[in-house]
Amino acid sequence: MNLPTVKQLRYLSELAEHRHFGRAAQACFVSQSALSTAINELEQNLGVSLFERGPTVLPTQIGERLVEEAREVLNQLDNFVELAKQAKGAFKGDLKFGVIPTIAPFLLPRILKAMRAAYGDNKLYIREDLSPNLIGMLHKGQLDVLLFALPYETGNLHTEPLFKDELVLCLPHEHQLTEQDAISIADLKQQDILLLEDGHCLRDQSLKACSLEPNNMSIPYQATSLNTLVQMVVNNIGVTLLPEMAVKANITHDTDAEIRHIKTRRDLNRTIALVWRKNSPRSEEFQALGQIINSHRP
């Protein structure tokens, strides 16, 4: 039996990801026939069927297991190349950088210039997406490092905490709570709370920080962005929690929304962190990247 080629393993991974020969071929920048031929040759070489062909291409049971192994091999090969690049010093390679939507518009404008300066002529690929999607892409080697918010279950990935980001209360201008000297978590439990949709880690972090249960509270609206939440607050639909970095980035500009800190004995915040694979040879580079971010944050 001949060993599979790197090209065959990449085609295998992409076909399992897209479950369509045409889309997988596009992702690999090859013709559909070339990808199909390579998969057929791999199956013949291994002596097993890797996919069920139909309207949707589905990995077989052994195919699923071999896809996982293929992705691990590809990650190790990427690490092999990256290790050689790191011998030349930090910031010598391209960077595939993932960031969540509740960080990207508020922090990226502050740090991108410094990141571009550090990476010079190397390319920066930035992907904004929800937390579970970014974690999946990091495991598959499609991203190198994530700018993330904790707490969040990251499994066996390395997390590098950078700084705390306080959660503050956003209220309509005429809201009764604006007249109080101090707002407590108990006050929140009597309010209509506006939240982001499921999939946004800030939703769960806000609920956990305030000891709130969705089943025991009124949630009149779920939004896809913090900007939408602010507009709902301004229109007296409810109150919401915002990251302080969003407030410092003037998310409430040109509105009459009020911002208040919540008095509590425990921390009411999230931790901004970098996340990468534990076996990445670029750990020192990512730690240096964290220093750049910390020096340019709000």
Short mmCIF file of C-alpha atoms in Angstrom, two decimals:
data_model
loop_
_atom_site.label_atom_id
_atom_site.label_comp_id
_atom_site.label_asym_id
_atom_site.label_seq_id
_atom_site.Cartn_x
_atom_site.Cartn_y
_atom_site.Cartn_z
CA MET A 1 0.00 0.00 0.00
CA ASN A 2 1.34 3.39 -1.02
CA LEU A 3 1.20 6.20 1.52
CA PRO A 4 -1.46 8.86 0.84
CA THR A 5 -0.18 12.15 -0.52
CA VAL A 6 -0.62 15.46 1.27
CA LYS A 7 -2.83 16.58 -1.61
CA GLN A 8 -5.12 13.56 -1.16
CA LEU A 9 -5.42 14.25 2.57
CA ARG A 10 -6.34 17.89 1.93
CA TYR A 11 -8.94 16.86 -0.63
CA LEU A 12 -10.32 14.31 1.84
CA SER A 13 -10.63 16.94 4.56
CA GLU A 14 -12.32 19.49 2.31
CA LEU A 15 -14.78 16.97 0.88
CA ALA A 16 -15.78 15.93 4.39
CA GLU A 17 -16.20 19.61 5.27
CA HIS A 18 -18.28 20.66 2.23
CA ARG A 19 -19.98 17.31 1.48
CA HIS A 20 -20.11 18.27 -2.18
CA PHE A 21 -17.49 17.53 -4.85
CA GLY A 22 -17.94 20.86 -6.63
CA ARG A 23 -17.66 23.04 -3.53
CA ALA A 24 -14.74 21.01 -2.18
CA ALA A 25 -12.94 21.41 -5.52
CA GLN A 26 -13.50 25.18 -5.41
CA ALA A 27 -12.07 25.31 -1.88
CA CYS A 28 -8.97 23.44 -3.11
CA PHE A 29 -8.67 25.54 -6.30
CA VAL A 30 -8.78 22.45 -8.54
CA SER A 31 -11.25 21.01 -11.01
CA GLN A 32 -14.00 18.73 -9.76
CA SER A 33 -12.68 15.87 -11.88
CA ALA A 34 -9.18 16.24 -10.38
CA LEU A 35 -10.54 16.11 -6.84
CA SER A 36 -12.84 13.17 -7.64
CA THR A 37 -9.98 11.23 -9.25
CA ALA A 38 -7.73 11.82 -6.23
CA ILE A 39 -10.42 10.61 -3.80
CA ASN A 40 -11.07 7.51 -5.93
CA GLU A 41 -7.33 6.73 -6.02
CA LEU A 42 -7.13 7.16 -2.25
CA GLU A 43 -10.06 4.77 -1.72
CA GLN A 44 -8.51 2.20 -4.05
CA ASN A 45 -5.17 2.50 -2.29
CA LEU A 46 -6.70 2.12 1.17
CA GLY A 47 -9.19 -0.54 0.09
CA VAL A 48 -12.16 1.16 1.79
CA SER A 49 -15.03 3.42 0.78
CA LEU A 50 -14.58 6.83 2.37
CA PHE A 51 -17.83 8.45 1.19
CA GLU A 52 -21.40 7.62 0.28
CA ARG A 53 -22.12 9.31 -3.04
CA GLY A 54 -25.53 10.93 -3.50
CA PRO A 55 -27.16 14.38 -3.57
CA THR A 56 -25.15 14.93 -0.38
CA VAL A 57 -21.74 13.32 -0.05
CA LEU A 58 -21.53 11.65 3.37
CA PRO A 59 -18.43 10.16 5.01
CA THR A 60 -18.73 6.48 5.84
CA GLN A 61 -18.04 5.29 9.37
CA ILE A 62 -14.40 4.52 8.57
CA GLY A 63 -14.32 7.68 6.47
CA GLU A 64 -15.20 9.81 9.53
CA ARG A 65 -12.34 8.27 11.51
CA LEU A 66 -9.84 8.68 8.70
CA VAL A 67 -10.88 12.31 8.14
CA GLU A 68 -10.04 13.05 11.78
CA GLU A 69 -6.64 11.37 11.37
CA ALA A 70 -6.03 13.21 8.10
CA ARG A 71 -6.68 16.57 9.73
CA GLU A 72 -4.30 15.71 12.56
CA VAL A 73 -1.61 14.80 10.03
CA LEU A 74 -2.21 18.05 8.13
CA ASN A 75 -1.96 20.05 11.35
CA GLN A 76 1.33 18.35 12.16
CA LEU A 77 2.64 19.14 8.66
CA ASP A 78 1.63 22.77 9.10
CA ASN A 79 3.46 22.79 12.44
CA PHE A 80 6.51 21.31 10.71
CA VAL A 81 6.61 24.23 8.27
CA GLU A 82 5.82 26.82 10.94
CA LEU A 83 8.64 25.54 13.14
CA ALA A 84 11.09 26.27 10.33
CA LYS A 85 9.64 29.77 9.90
CA GLN A 86 9.97 30.48 13.61
CA ALA A 87 13.71 29.88 13.36
CA LYS A 88 13.80 33.15 11.43
CA GLY A 89 12.13 35.01 14.31
CA ALA A 90 8.60 36.00 15.34
CA PHE A 91 6.08 37.46 12.88
CA LYS A 92 7.78 35.85 9.86
CA GLY A 93 4.76 34.01 8.49
CA ASP A 94 1.20 34.66 7.35
CA LEU A 95 -1.45 34.74 10.09
CA LYS A 96 -4.97 33.31 9.98
CA PHE A 97 -6.68 35.20 12.78
CA GLY A 98 -10.18 34.49 14.11
CA VAL A 99 -12.21 36.92 16.21
CA ILE A 100 -15.74 36.92 17.65
CA PRO A 101 -18.33 39.59 16.64
CA THR A 102 -18.54 41.11 20.12
CA ILE A 103 -14.83 41.97 19.96
CA ALA A 104 -14.03 42.56 16.29
CA PRO A 105 -15.61 46.01 15.64
CA PHE A 106 -14.46 47.47 18.95
CA LEU A 107 -10.89 46.19 19.29
CA LEU A 108 -9.64 45.46 15.76
CA PRO A 109 -9.55 49.14 14.69
CA ARG A 110 -7.19 49.79 17.61
CA ILE A 111 -4.79 46.91 17.00
CA LEU A 112 -4.71 46.27 13.24
CA LYS A 113 -2.18 48.98 12.42
CA ALA A 114 0.23 47.59 15.01
CA MET A 115 -0.38 44.03 13.81
CA ARG A 116 0.31 45.01 10.20
CA ALA A 117 3.52 46.71 11.28
CA ALA A 118 4.64 43.59 13.18
CA TYR A 119 3.86 41.18 10.33
CA GLY A 120 5.30 43.41 7.61
CA ASP A 121 4.80 41.93 4.14
CA ASN A 122 3.19 38.76 5.50
CA LYS A 123 -0.53 38.40 4.95
CA LEU A 124 -3.14 38.75 7.68
CA TYR A 125 -6.29 36.71 7.10
CA ILE A 126 -9.06 37.76 9.49
CA ARG A 127 -12.21 35.69 10.03
CA GLU A 128 -15.08 37.04 12.16
CA ASP A 129 -17.49 34.34 13.30
CA LEU A 130 -19.32 32.85 16.27
CA SER A 131 -17.37 31.07 18.98
CA PRO A 132 -18.23 27.43 18.11
CA ASN A 133 -17.44 27.98 14.43
CA LEU A 134 -14.06 29.55 15.22
CA ILE A 135 -13.14 26.72 17.60
CA GLY A 136 -13.95 24.22 14.86
CA MET A 137 -11.80 26.06 12.31
CA LEU A 138 -8.92 26.29 14.79
CA HIS A 139 -9.01 22.52 15.37
CA LYS A 140 -9.02 21.90 11.62
CA GLY A 141 -6.01 24.13 11.06
CA GLN A 142 -8.03 26.68 9.09
CA LEU A 143 -7.11 29.33 11.66
CA ASP A 144 -3.90 29.84 13.64
CA VAL A 145 -5.12 31.80 16.67
CA LEU A 146 -8.35 33.27 18.02
CA LEU A 147 -9.14 36.50 19.83
CA PHE A 148 -11.78 35.21 22.20
CA ALA A 149 -13.85 35.91 25.31
CA LEU A 150 -13.83 33.63 28.34
CA PRO A 151 -15.35 31.82 30.11
CA TYR A 152 -16.00 29.45 27.22
CA GLU A 153 -15.31 25.74 26.89
CA THR A 154 -12.15 25.46 24.79
CA GLY A 155 -11.26 21.83 25.53
CA ASN A 156 -7.56 21.05 25.16
CA LEU A 157 -6.70 24.35 23.48
CA HIS A 158 -4.26 26.78 25.10
CA THR A 159 -5.79 30.01 26.43
CA GLU A 160 -3.72 33.11 27.07
CA PRO A 161 -5.70 35.68 29.12
CA LEU A 162 -5.01 39.29 28.13
CA PHE A 163 -7.33 41.60 30.08
CA LYS A 164 -10.72 41.91 31.76
CA ASP A 165 -13.66 43.54 29.98
CA GLU A 166 -16.38 44.71 32.37
CA LEU A 167 -20.05 44.15 31.54
CA VAL A 168 -22.12 47.31 32.05
CA LEU A 169 -25.83 48.01 31.94
CA CYS A 170 -27.40 49.89 29.03
CA LEU A 171 -30.73 51.59 29.84
CA PRO A 172 -33.30 53.80 28.10
CA HIS A 173 -32.87 57.46 29.04
CA GLU A 174 -36.10 57.62 31.05
CA HIS A 175 -35.71 54.25 32.77
CA GLN A 176 -36.42 54.17 36.51
CA LEU A 177 -33.09 52.52 37.29
CA THR A 178 -31.19 55.60 36.06
CA GLU A 179 -32.36 57.39 39.21
CA GLN A 180 -30.80 54.85 41.59
CA ASP A 181 -27.40 55.49 43.13
CA ALA A 182 -26.50 51.82 42.83
CA ILE A 183 -27.91 49.06 40.60
CA SER A 184 -27.72 45.49 41.82
CA ILE A 185 -28.15 42.13 40.13
CA ALA A 186 -31.43 41.79 42.02
CA ASP A 187 -32.67 44.86 40.12
CA LEU A 188 -31.93 43.11 36.81
CA LYS A 189 -34.12 40.14 37.66
CA GLN A 190 -37.15 42.42 37.52
CA GLN A 191 -36.34 43.75 34.03
CA ASP A 192 -36.91 42.74 30.42
CA ILE A 193 -33.41 41.68 29.38
CA LEU A 194 -32.36 41.98 25.76
CA LEU A 195 -29.82 39.36 24.70
CA LEU A 196 -27.88 38.20 21.69
CA GLU A 197 -29.04 35.05 19.94
CA ASP A 198 -27.81 31.58 20.86
CA GLY A 199 -24.29 30.97 19.58
CA HIS A 200 -22.91 34.27 20.88
CA CYS A 201 -20.72 33.55 23.90
CA LEU A 202 -21.55 36.97 25.37
CA ARG A 203 -25.14 35.81 25.86
CA ASP A 204 -24.11 32.95 28.14
CA GLN A 205 -21.41 35.01 29.86
CA SER A 206 -23.92 37.75 30.70
CA LEU A 207 -26.45 35.30 32.09
CA LYS A 208 -23.82 33.47 34.14
CA ALA A 209 -22.25 36.64 35.49
CA CYS A 210 -25.62 37.87 36.72
CA SER A 211 -26.88 34.46 37.89
CA LEU A 212 -29.83 34.77 35.52
CA GLU A 213 -31.76 31.83 34.07
CA PRO A 214 -33.51 32.29 30.68
CA ASN A 215 -36.50 30.26 31.84
CA ASN A 216 -37.09 32.58 34.80
CA MET A 217 -36.87 35.94 33.06
CA SER A 218 -38.51 37.94 30.30
CA ILE A 219 -36.46 38.09 27.08
CA PRO A 220 -38.52 40.20 24.67
CA TYR A 221 -35.91 40.32 21.92
CA GLN A 222 -32.83 38.41 20.77
CA ALA A 223 -30.45 40.20 18.42
CA THR A 224 -27.58 39.30 16.12
CA SER A 225 -25.42 42.31 17.04
CA LEU A 226 -24.72 44.68 19.91
CA ASN A 227 -25.66 47.66 17.75
CA THR A 228 -29.15 46.19 17.32
CA LEU A 229 -29.44 45.67 21.08
CA VAL A 230 -28.64 49.35 21.68
CA GLN A 231 -31.37 50.39 19.25
CA MET A 232 -33.86 48.14 21.04
CA VAL A 233 -32.88 49.73 24.36
CA VAL A 234 -33.34 53.24 22.93
CA ASN A 235 -36.83 52.22 21.82
CA ASN A 236 -37.75 51.17 25.37
CA ILE A 237 -38.03 47.44 24.62
CA GLY A 238 -35.78 46.50 27.52
CA VAL A 239 -32.30 46.78 29.00
CA THR A 240 -29.12 44.97 28.05
CA LEU A 241 -25.56 44.26 29.12
CA LEU A 242 -22.73 45.61 26.99
CA PRO A 243 -18.98 44.98 27.10
CA GLU A 244 -17.15 48.05 28.30
CA MET A 245 -14.93 47.96 25.19
CA ALA A 246 -18.04 48.53 23.07
CA VAL A 247 -19.00 51.55 25.19
CA LYS A 248 -15.47 52.97 24.91
CA ALA A 249 -15.78 52.52 21.13
CA ASN A 250 -18.88 54.79 21.27
CA ILE A 251 -21.49 52.18 20.45
CA THR A 252 -24.12 54.43 22.08
CA HIS A 253 -23.00 57.52 20.13
CA ASP A 254 -25.89 59.66 18.84
CA THR A 255 -28.37 57.88 21.15
CA ASP A 256 -29.76 58.85 24.52
CA ALA A 257 -29.00 55.45 26.05
CA GLU A 258 -27.66 55.52 29.60
CA ILE A 259 -24.74 53.41 30.84
CA ARG A 260 -24.51 52.29 34.46
CA HIS A 261 -22.12 50.04 36.37
CA ILE A 262 -23.66 47.20 38.37
CA LYS A 263 -22.71 46.92 42.03
CA THR A 264 -21.79 43.33 42.90
CA ARG A 265 -19.38 41.50 45.17
CA ARG A 266 -18.04 39.33 42.37
CA ASP A 267 -16.49 40.27 39.07
CA LEU A 268 -19.00 41.19 36.39
CA ASN A 269 -16.80 40.83 33.36
CA ARG A 270 -15.45 38.59 30.65
CA THR A 271 -11.80 37.79 29.99
CA ILE A 272 -10.37 38.66 26.59
CA ALA A 273 -7.86 36.00 25.59
CA LEU A 274 -5.90 34.51 22.73
CA VAL A 275 -6.57 30.83 22.02
CA TRP A 276 -4.36 28.47 20.01
CA ARG A 277 -3.57 24.77 19.64
CA LYS A 278 -1.32 23.51 22.44
CA ASN A 279 1.13 21.90 20.03
CA SER A 280 1.50 25.01 17.87
CA PRO A 281 5.15 25.96 17.31
CA ARG A 282 4.07 29.61 17.19
CA SER A 283 3.34 29.96 20.91
CA GLU A 284 6.05 32.58 21.46
CA GLU A 285 4.77 34.58 18.49
CA PHE A 286 1.20 34.50 19.83
CA GLN A 287 2.39 35.62 23.26
CA ALA A 288 4.14 38.56 21.56
CA LEU A 289 0.93 39.24 19.67
CA GLY A 290 -0.88 39.34 23.00
CA GLN A 291 1.52 42.02 24.20
CA ILE A 292 0.73 44.09 21.10
CA ILE A 293 -2.99 43.76 21.75
CA ASN A 294 -2.61 44.68 25.41
CA SER A 295 -0.60 47.77 24.57
CA HIS A 296 -3.26 49.07 22.15
CA ARG A 297 -6.50 48.07 23.86
CA PRO A 298 -8.96 50.63 25.21
#
